[in-house]
GROMACS .gro file of N, CA, C and O in nm:
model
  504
    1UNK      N    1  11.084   7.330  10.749
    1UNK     CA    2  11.092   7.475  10.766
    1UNK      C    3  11.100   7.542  10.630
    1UNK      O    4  11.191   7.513  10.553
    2UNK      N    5  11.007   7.631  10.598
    2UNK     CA    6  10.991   7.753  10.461
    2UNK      C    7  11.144   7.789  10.474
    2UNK      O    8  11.194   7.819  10.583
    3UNK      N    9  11.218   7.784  10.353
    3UNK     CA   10  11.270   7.900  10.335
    3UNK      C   11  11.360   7.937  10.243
    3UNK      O   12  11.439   7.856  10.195
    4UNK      N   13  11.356   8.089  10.201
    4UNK     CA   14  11.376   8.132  10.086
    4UNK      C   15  11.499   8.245  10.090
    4UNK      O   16  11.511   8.341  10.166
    5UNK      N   17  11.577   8.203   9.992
    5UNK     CA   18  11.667   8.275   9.986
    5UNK      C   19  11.734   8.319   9.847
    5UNK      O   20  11.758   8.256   9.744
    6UNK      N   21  11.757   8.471   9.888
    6UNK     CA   22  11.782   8.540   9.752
    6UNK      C   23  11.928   8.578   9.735
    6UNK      O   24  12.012   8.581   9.825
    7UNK      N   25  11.946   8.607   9.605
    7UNK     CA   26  12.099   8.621   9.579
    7UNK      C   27  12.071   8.631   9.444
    7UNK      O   28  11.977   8.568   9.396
    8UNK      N   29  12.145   8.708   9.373
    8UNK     CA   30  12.210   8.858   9.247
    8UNK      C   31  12.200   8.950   9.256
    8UNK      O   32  12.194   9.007   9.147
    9UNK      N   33  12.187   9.060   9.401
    9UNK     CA   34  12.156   9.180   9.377
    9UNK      C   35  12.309   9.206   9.362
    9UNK      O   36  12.397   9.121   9.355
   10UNK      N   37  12.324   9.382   9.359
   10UNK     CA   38  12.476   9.472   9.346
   10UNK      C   39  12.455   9.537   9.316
   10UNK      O   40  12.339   9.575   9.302
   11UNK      N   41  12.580   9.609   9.276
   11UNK     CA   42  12.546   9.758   9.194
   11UNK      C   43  12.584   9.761   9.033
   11UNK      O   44  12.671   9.705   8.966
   12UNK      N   45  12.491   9.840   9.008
   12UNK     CA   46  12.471   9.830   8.846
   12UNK      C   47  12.444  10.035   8.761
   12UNK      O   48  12.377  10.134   8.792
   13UNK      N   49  12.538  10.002   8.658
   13UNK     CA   50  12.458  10.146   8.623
   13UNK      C   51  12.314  10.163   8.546
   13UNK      O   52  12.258  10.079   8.475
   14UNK      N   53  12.270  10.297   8.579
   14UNK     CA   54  12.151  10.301   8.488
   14UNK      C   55  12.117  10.239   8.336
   14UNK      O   56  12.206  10.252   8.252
   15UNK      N   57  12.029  10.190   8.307
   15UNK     CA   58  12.058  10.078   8.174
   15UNK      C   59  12.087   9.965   8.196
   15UNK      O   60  12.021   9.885   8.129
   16UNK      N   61  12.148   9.930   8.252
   16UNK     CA   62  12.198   9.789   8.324
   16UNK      C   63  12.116   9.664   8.264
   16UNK      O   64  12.049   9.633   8.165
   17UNK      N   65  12.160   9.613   8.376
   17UNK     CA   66  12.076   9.440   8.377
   17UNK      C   67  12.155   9.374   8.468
   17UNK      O   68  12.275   9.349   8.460
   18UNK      N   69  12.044   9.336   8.591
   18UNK     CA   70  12.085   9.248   8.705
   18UNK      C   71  11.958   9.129   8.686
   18UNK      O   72  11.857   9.145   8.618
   19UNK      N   73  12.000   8.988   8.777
   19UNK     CA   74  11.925   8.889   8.742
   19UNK      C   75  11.938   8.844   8.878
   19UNK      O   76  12.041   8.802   8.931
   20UNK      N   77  11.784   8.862   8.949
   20UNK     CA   78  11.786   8.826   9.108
   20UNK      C   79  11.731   8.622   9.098
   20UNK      O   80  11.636   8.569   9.039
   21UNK      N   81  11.811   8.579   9.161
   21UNK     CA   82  11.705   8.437   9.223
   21UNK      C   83  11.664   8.401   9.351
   21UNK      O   84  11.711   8.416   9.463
   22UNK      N   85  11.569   8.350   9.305
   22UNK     CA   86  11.565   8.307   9.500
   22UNK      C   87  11.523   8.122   9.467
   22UNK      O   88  11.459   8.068   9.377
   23UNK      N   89  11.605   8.060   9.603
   23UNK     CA   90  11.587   7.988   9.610
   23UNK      C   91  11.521   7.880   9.734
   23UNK      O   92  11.582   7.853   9.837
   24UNK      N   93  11.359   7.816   9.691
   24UNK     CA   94  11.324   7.759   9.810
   24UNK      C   95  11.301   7.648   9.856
   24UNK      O   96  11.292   7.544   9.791
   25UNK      N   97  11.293   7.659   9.961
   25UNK     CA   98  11.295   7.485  10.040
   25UNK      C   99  11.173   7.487  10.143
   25UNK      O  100  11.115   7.593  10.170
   26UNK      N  101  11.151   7.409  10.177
   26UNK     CA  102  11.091   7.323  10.270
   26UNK      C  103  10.903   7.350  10.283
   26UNK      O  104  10.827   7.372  10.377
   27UNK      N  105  10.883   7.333  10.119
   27UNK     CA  106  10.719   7.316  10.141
   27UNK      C  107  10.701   7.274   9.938
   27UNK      O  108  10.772   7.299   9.840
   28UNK      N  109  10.595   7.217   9.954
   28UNK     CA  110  10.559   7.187   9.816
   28UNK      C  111  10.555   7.323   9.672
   28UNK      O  112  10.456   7.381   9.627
   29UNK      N  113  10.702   7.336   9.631
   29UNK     CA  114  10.705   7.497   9.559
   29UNK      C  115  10.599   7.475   9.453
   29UNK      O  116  10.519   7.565   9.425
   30UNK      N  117  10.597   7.393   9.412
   30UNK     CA  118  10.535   7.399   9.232
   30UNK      C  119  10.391   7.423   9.286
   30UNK      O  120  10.332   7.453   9.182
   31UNK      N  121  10.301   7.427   9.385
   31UNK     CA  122  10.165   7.477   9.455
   31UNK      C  123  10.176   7.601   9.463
   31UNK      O  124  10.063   7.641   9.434
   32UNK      N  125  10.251   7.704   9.487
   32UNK     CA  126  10.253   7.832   9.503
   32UNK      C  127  10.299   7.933   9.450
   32UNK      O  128  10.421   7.949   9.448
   33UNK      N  129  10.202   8.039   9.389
   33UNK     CA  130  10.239   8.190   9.363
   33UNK      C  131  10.323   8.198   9.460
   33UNK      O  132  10.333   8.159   9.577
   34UNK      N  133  10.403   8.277   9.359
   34UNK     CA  134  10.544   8.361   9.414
   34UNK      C  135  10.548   8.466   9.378
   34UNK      O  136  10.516   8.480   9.260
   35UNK      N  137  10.585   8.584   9.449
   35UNK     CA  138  10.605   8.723   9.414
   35UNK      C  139  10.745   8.748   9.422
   35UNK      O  140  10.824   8.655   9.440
   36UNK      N  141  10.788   8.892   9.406
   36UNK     CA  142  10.856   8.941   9.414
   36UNK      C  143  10.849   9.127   9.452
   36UNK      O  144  10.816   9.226   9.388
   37UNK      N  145  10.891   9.104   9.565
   37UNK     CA  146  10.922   9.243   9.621
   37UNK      C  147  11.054   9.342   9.644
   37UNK      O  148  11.172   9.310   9.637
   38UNK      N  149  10.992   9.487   9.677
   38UNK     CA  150  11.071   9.560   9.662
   38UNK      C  151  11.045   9.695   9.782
   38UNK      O  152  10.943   9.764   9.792
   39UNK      N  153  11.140   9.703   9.845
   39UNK     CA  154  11.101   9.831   9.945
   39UNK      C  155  11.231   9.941   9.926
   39UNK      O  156  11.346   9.896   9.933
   40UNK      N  157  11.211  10.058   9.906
   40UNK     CA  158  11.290  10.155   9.856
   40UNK      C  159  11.274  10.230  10.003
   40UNK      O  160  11.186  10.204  10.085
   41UNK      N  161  11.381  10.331  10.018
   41UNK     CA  162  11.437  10.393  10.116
   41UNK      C  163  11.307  10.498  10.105
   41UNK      O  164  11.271  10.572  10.014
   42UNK      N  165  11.239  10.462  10.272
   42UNK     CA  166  11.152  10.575  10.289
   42UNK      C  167  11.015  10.538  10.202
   42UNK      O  168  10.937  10.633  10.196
   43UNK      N  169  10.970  10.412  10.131
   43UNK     CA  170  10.870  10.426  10.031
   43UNK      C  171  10.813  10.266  10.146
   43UNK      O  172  10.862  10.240  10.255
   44UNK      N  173  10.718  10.199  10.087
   44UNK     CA  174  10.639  10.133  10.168
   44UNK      C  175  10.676  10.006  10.038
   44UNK      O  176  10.703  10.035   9.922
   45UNK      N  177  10.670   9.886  10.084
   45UNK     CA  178  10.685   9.782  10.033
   45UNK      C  179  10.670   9.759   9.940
   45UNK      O  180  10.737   9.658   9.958
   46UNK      N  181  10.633   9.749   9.800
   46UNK     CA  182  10.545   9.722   9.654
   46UNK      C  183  10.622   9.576   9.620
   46UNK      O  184  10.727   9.520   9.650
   47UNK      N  185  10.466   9.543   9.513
   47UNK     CA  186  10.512   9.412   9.448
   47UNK      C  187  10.600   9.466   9.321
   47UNK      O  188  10.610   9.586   9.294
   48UNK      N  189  10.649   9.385   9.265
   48UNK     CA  190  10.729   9.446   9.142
   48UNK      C  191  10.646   9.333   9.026
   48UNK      O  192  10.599   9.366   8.917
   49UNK      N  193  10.647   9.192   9.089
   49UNK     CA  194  10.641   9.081   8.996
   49UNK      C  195  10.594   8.942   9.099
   49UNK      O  196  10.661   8.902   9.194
   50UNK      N  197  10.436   8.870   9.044
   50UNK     CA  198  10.409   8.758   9.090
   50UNK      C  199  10.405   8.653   9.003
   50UNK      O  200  10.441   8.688   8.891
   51UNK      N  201  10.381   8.557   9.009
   51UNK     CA  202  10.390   8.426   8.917
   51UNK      C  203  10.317   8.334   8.974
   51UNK      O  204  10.345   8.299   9.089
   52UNK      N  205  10.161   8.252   8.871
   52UNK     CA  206  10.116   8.150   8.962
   52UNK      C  207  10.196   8.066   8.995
   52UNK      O  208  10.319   8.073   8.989
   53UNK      N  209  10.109   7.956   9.045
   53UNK     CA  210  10.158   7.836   9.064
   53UNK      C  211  10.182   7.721   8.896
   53UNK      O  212  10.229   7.608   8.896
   54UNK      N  213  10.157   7.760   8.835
   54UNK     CA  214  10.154   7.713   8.668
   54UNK      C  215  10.266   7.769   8.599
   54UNK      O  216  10.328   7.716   8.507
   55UNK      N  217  10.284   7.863   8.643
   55UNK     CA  218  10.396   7.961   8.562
   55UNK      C  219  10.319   8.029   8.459
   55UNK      O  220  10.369   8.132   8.413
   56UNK      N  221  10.211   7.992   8.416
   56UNK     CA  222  10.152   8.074   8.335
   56UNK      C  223  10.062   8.213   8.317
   56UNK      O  224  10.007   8.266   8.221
   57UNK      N  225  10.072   8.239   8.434
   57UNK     CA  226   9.989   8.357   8.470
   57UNK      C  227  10.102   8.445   8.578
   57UNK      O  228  10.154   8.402   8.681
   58UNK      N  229  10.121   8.610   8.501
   58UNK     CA  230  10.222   8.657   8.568
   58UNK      C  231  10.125   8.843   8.608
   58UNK      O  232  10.036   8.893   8.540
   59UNK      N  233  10.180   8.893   8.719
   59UNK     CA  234  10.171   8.968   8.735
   59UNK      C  235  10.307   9.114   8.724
   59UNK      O  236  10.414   9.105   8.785
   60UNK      N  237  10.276   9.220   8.649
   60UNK     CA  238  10.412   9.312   8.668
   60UNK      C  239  10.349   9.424   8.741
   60UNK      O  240  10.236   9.464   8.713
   61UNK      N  241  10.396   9.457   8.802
   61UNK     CA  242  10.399   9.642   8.845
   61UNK      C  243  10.388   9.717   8.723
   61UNK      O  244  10.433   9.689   8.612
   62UNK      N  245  10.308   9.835   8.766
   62UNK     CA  246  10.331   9.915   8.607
   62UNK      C  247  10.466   9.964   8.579
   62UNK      O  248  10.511   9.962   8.465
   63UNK      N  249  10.536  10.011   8.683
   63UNK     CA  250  10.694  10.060   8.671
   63UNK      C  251  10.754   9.970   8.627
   63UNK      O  252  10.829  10.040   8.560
   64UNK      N  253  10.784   9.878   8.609
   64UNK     CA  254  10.849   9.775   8.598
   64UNK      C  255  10.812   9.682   8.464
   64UNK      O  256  10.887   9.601   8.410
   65UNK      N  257  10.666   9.718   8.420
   65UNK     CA  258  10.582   9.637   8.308
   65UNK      C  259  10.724   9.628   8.151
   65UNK      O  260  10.789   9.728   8.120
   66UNK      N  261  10.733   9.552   8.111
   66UNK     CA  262  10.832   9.575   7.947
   66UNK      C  263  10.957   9.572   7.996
   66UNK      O  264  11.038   9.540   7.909
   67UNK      N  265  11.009   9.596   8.116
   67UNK     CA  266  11.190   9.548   8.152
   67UNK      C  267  11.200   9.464   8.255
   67UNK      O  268  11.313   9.440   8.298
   68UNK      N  269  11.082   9.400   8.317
   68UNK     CA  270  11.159   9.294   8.436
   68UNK      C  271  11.057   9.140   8.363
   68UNK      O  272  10.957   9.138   8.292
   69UNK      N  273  11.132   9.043   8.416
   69UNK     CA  274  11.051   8.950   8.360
   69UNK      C  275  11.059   8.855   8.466
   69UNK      O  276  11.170   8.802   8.475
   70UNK      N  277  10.973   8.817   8.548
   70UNK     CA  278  10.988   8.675   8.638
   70UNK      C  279  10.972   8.566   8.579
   70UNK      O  280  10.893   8.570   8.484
   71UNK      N  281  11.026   8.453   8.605
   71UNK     CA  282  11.013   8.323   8.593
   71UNK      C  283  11.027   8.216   8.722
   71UNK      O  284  11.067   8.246   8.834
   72UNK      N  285  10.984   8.090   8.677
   72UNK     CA  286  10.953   7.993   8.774
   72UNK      C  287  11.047   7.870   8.735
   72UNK      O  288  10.994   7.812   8.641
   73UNK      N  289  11.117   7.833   8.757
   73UNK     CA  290  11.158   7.672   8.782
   73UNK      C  291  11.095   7.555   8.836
   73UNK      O  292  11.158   7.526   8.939
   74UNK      N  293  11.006   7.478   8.818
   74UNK     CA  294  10.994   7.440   8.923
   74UNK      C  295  11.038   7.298   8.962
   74UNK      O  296  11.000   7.257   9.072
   75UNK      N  297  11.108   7.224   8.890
   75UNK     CA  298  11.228   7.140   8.888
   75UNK      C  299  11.313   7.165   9.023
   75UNK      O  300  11.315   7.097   9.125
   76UNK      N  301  11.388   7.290   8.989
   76UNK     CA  302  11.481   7.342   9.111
   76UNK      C  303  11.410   7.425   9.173
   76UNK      O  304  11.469   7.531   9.193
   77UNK      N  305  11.272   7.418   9.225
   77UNK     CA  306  11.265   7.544   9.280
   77UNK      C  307  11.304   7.690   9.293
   77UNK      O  308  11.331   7.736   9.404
   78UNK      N  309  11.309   7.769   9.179
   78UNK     CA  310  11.376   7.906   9.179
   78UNK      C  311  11.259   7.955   9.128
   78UNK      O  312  11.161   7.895   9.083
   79UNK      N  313  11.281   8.074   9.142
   79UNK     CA  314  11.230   8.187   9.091
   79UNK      C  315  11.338   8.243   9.065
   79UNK      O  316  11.445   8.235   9.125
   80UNK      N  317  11.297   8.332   8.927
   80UNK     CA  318  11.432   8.451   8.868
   80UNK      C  319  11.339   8.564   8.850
   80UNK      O  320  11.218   8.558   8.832
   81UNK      N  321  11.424   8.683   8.859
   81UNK     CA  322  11.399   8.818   8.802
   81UNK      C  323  11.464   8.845   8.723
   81UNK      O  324  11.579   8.847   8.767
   82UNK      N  325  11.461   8.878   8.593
   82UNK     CA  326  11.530   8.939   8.500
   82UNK      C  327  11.510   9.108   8.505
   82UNK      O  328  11.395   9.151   8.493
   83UNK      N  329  11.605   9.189   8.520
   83UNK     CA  330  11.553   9.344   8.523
   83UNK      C  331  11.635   9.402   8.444
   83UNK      O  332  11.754   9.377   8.467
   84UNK      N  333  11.602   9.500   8.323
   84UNK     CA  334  11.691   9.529   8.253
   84UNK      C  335  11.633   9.686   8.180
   84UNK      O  336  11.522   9.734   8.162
   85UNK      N  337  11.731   9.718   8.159
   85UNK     CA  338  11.678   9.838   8.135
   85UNK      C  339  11.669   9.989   8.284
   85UNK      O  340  11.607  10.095   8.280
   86UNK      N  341  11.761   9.930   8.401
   86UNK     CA  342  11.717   9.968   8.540
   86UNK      C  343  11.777  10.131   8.514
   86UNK      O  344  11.852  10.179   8.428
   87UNK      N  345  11.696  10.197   8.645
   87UNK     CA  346  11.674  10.256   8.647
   87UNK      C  347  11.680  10.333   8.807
   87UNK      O  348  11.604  10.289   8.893
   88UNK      N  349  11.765  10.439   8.837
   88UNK     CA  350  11.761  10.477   8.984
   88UNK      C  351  11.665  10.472   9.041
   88UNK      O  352  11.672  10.443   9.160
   89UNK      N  353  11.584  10.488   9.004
   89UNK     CA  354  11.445  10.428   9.108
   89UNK      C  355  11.412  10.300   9.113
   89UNK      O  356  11.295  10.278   9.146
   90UNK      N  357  11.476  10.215   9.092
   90UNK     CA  358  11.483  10.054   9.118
   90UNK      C  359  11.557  10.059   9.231
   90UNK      O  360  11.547   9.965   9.309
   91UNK      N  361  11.624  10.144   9.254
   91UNK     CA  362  11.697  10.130   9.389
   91UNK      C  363  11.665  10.064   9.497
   91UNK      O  364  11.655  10.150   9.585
   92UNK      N  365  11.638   9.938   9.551
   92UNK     CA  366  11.570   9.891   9.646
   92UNK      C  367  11.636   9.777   9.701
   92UNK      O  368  11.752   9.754   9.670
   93UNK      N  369  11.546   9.674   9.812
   93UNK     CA  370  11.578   9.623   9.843
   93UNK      C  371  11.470   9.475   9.809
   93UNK      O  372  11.360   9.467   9.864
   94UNK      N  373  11.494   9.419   9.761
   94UNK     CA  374  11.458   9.299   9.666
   94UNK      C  375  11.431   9.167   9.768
   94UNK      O  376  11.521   9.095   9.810
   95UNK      N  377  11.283   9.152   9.799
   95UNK     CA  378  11.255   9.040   9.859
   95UNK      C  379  11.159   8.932   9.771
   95UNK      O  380  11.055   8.957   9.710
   96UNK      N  381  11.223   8.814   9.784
   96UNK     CA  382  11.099   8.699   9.713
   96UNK      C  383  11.029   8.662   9.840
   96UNK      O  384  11.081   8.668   9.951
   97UNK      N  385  10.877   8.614   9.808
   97UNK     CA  386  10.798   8.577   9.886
   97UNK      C  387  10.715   8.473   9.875
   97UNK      O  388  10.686   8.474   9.755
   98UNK      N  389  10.655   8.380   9.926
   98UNK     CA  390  10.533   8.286   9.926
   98UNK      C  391  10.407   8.313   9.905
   98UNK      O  392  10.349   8.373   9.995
   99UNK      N  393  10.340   8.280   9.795
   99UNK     CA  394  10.177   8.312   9.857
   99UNK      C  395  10.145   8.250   9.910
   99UNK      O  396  10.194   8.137   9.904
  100UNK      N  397   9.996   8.291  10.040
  100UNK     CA  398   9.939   8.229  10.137
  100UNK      C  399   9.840   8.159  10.096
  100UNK      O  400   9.731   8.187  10.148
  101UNK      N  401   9.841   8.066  10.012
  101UNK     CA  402   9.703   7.968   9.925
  101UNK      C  403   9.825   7.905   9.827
  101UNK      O  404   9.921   7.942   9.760
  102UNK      N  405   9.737   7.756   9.877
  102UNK     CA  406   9.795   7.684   9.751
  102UNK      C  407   9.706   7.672   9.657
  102UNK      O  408   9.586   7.653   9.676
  103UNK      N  409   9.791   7.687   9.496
  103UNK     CA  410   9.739   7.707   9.364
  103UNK      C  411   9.654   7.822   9.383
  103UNK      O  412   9.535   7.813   9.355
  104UNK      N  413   9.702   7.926   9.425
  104UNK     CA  414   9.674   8.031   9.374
  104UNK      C  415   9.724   8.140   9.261
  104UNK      O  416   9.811   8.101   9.182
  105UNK      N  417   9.681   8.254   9.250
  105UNK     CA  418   9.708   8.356   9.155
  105UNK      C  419   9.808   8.415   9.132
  105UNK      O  420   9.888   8.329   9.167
  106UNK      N  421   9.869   8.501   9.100
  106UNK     CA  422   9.967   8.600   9.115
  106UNK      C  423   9.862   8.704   9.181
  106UNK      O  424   9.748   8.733   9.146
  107UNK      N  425   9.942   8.749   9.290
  107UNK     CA  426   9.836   8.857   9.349
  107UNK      C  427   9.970   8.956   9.388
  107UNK      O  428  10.086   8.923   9.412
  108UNK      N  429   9.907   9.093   9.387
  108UNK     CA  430   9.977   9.227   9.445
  108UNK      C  431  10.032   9.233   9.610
  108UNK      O  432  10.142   9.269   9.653
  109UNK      N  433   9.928   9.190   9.675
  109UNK     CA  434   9.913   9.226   9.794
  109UNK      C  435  10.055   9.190   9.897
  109UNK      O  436  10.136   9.104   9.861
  110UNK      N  437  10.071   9.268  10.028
  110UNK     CA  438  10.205   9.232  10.116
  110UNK      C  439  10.063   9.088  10.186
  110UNK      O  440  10.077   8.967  10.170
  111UNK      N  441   9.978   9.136  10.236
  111UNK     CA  442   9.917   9.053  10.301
  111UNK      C  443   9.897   8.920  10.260
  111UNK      O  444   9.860   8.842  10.347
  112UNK      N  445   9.916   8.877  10.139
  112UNK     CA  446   9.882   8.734  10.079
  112UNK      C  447  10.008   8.698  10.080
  112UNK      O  448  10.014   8.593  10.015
  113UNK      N  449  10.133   8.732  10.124
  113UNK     CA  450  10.227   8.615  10.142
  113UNK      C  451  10.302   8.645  10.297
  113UNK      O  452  10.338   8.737  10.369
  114UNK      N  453  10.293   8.442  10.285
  114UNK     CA  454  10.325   8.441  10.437
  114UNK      C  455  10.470   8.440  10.472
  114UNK      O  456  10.500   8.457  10.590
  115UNK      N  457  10.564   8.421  10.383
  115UNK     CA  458  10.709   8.403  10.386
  115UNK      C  459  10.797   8.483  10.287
  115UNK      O  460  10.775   8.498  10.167
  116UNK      N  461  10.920   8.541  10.373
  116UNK     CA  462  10.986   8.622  10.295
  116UNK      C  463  11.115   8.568  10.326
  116UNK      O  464  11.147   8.510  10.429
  117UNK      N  465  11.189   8.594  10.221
  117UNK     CA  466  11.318   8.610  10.209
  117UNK      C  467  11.401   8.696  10.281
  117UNK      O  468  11.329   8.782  10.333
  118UNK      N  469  11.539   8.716  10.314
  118UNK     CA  470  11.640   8.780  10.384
  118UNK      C  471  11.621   8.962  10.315
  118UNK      O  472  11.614   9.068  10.378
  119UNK      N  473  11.619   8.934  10.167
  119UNK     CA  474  11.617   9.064  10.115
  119UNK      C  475  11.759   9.038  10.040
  119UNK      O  476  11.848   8.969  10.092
  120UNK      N  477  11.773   9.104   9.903
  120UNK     CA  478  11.906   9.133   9.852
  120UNK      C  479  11.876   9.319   9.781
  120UNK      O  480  11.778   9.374   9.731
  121UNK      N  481  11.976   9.352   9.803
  121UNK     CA  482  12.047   9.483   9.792
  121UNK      C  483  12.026   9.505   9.612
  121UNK      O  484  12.083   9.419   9.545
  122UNK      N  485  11.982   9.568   9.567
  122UNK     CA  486  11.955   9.637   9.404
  122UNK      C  487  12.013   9.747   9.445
  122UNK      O  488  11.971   9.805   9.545
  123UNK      N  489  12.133   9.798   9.363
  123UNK     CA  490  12.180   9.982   9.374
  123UNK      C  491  12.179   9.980   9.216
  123UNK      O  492  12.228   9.899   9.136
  124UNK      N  493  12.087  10.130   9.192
  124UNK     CA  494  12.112  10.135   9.062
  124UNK      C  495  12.198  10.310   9.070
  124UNK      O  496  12.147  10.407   9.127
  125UNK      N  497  12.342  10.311   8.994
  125UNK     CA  498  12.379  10.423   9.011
  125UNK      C  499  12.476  10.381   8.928
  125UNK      O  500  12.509  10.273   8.879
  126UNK      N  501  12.554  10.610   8.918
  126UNK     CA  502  12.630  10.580   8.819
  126UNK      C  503  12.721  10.644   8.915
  126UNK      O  504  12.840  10.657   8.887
   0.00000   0.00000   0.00000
């Protein structure tokens, strides 16, 4: 059974720096792009950050481009978000995901991944 689970969100003030991971099980990780998502109150899903299957090829959001940084483990299976520099409009709710192809790309799309995470809580406020 897929599955992925996240943990470091909270609350942080503007400027900050929070460090999300997710951690997964039950399919071959080091084969798959991983993203990272984000759905804000009232706004529609967006990627923030993908990562191939190599670790060497990354995708950012433009909002996000120069303060978040994903990475890959693939030893332990994790993925991290580094976000720094945040900002009340980070305010969201923080899901990691699967891509639907093995050894594929970092891609944008909600539709190219088949598995999500629970979601963790990002508050950025002062």
């Amino acid at each position: 059974e897929v599955q992925l689970v996240e943990s470091g969100g909270g609350l942080v003030q503007p400027g900050g720096s929070l460090r999300l991971s997710c951690a997964a099980s039950g399919f071959p990780f080091s084969n798959y792009a991983m993203g990272w998502f984000r759905r804000a109150p009232g706004k529609e899903r967006e990627c923030v950050a993908s990562i191939a299957w190599t670790g060497i090829t990354e995708y950012y959001g433009e909002s996000v481009k120069g303060r978040f940084t994903m990475f890959r483990d693939n030893a332990k299976s994790t993925i991290t978000l580094q976000m720094n520099s945040l900002k009340t409009e980070d305010t969201a709710v923080y899901y990691c995901a699967r891509n639907n192809r093995e050894f594929g790309g970092p891609t944008a799309k909600v539709d190219d991944y088949d598995y999500w995470g629970q979601g963790t809580q990002v508050t950025v406020s002062s």
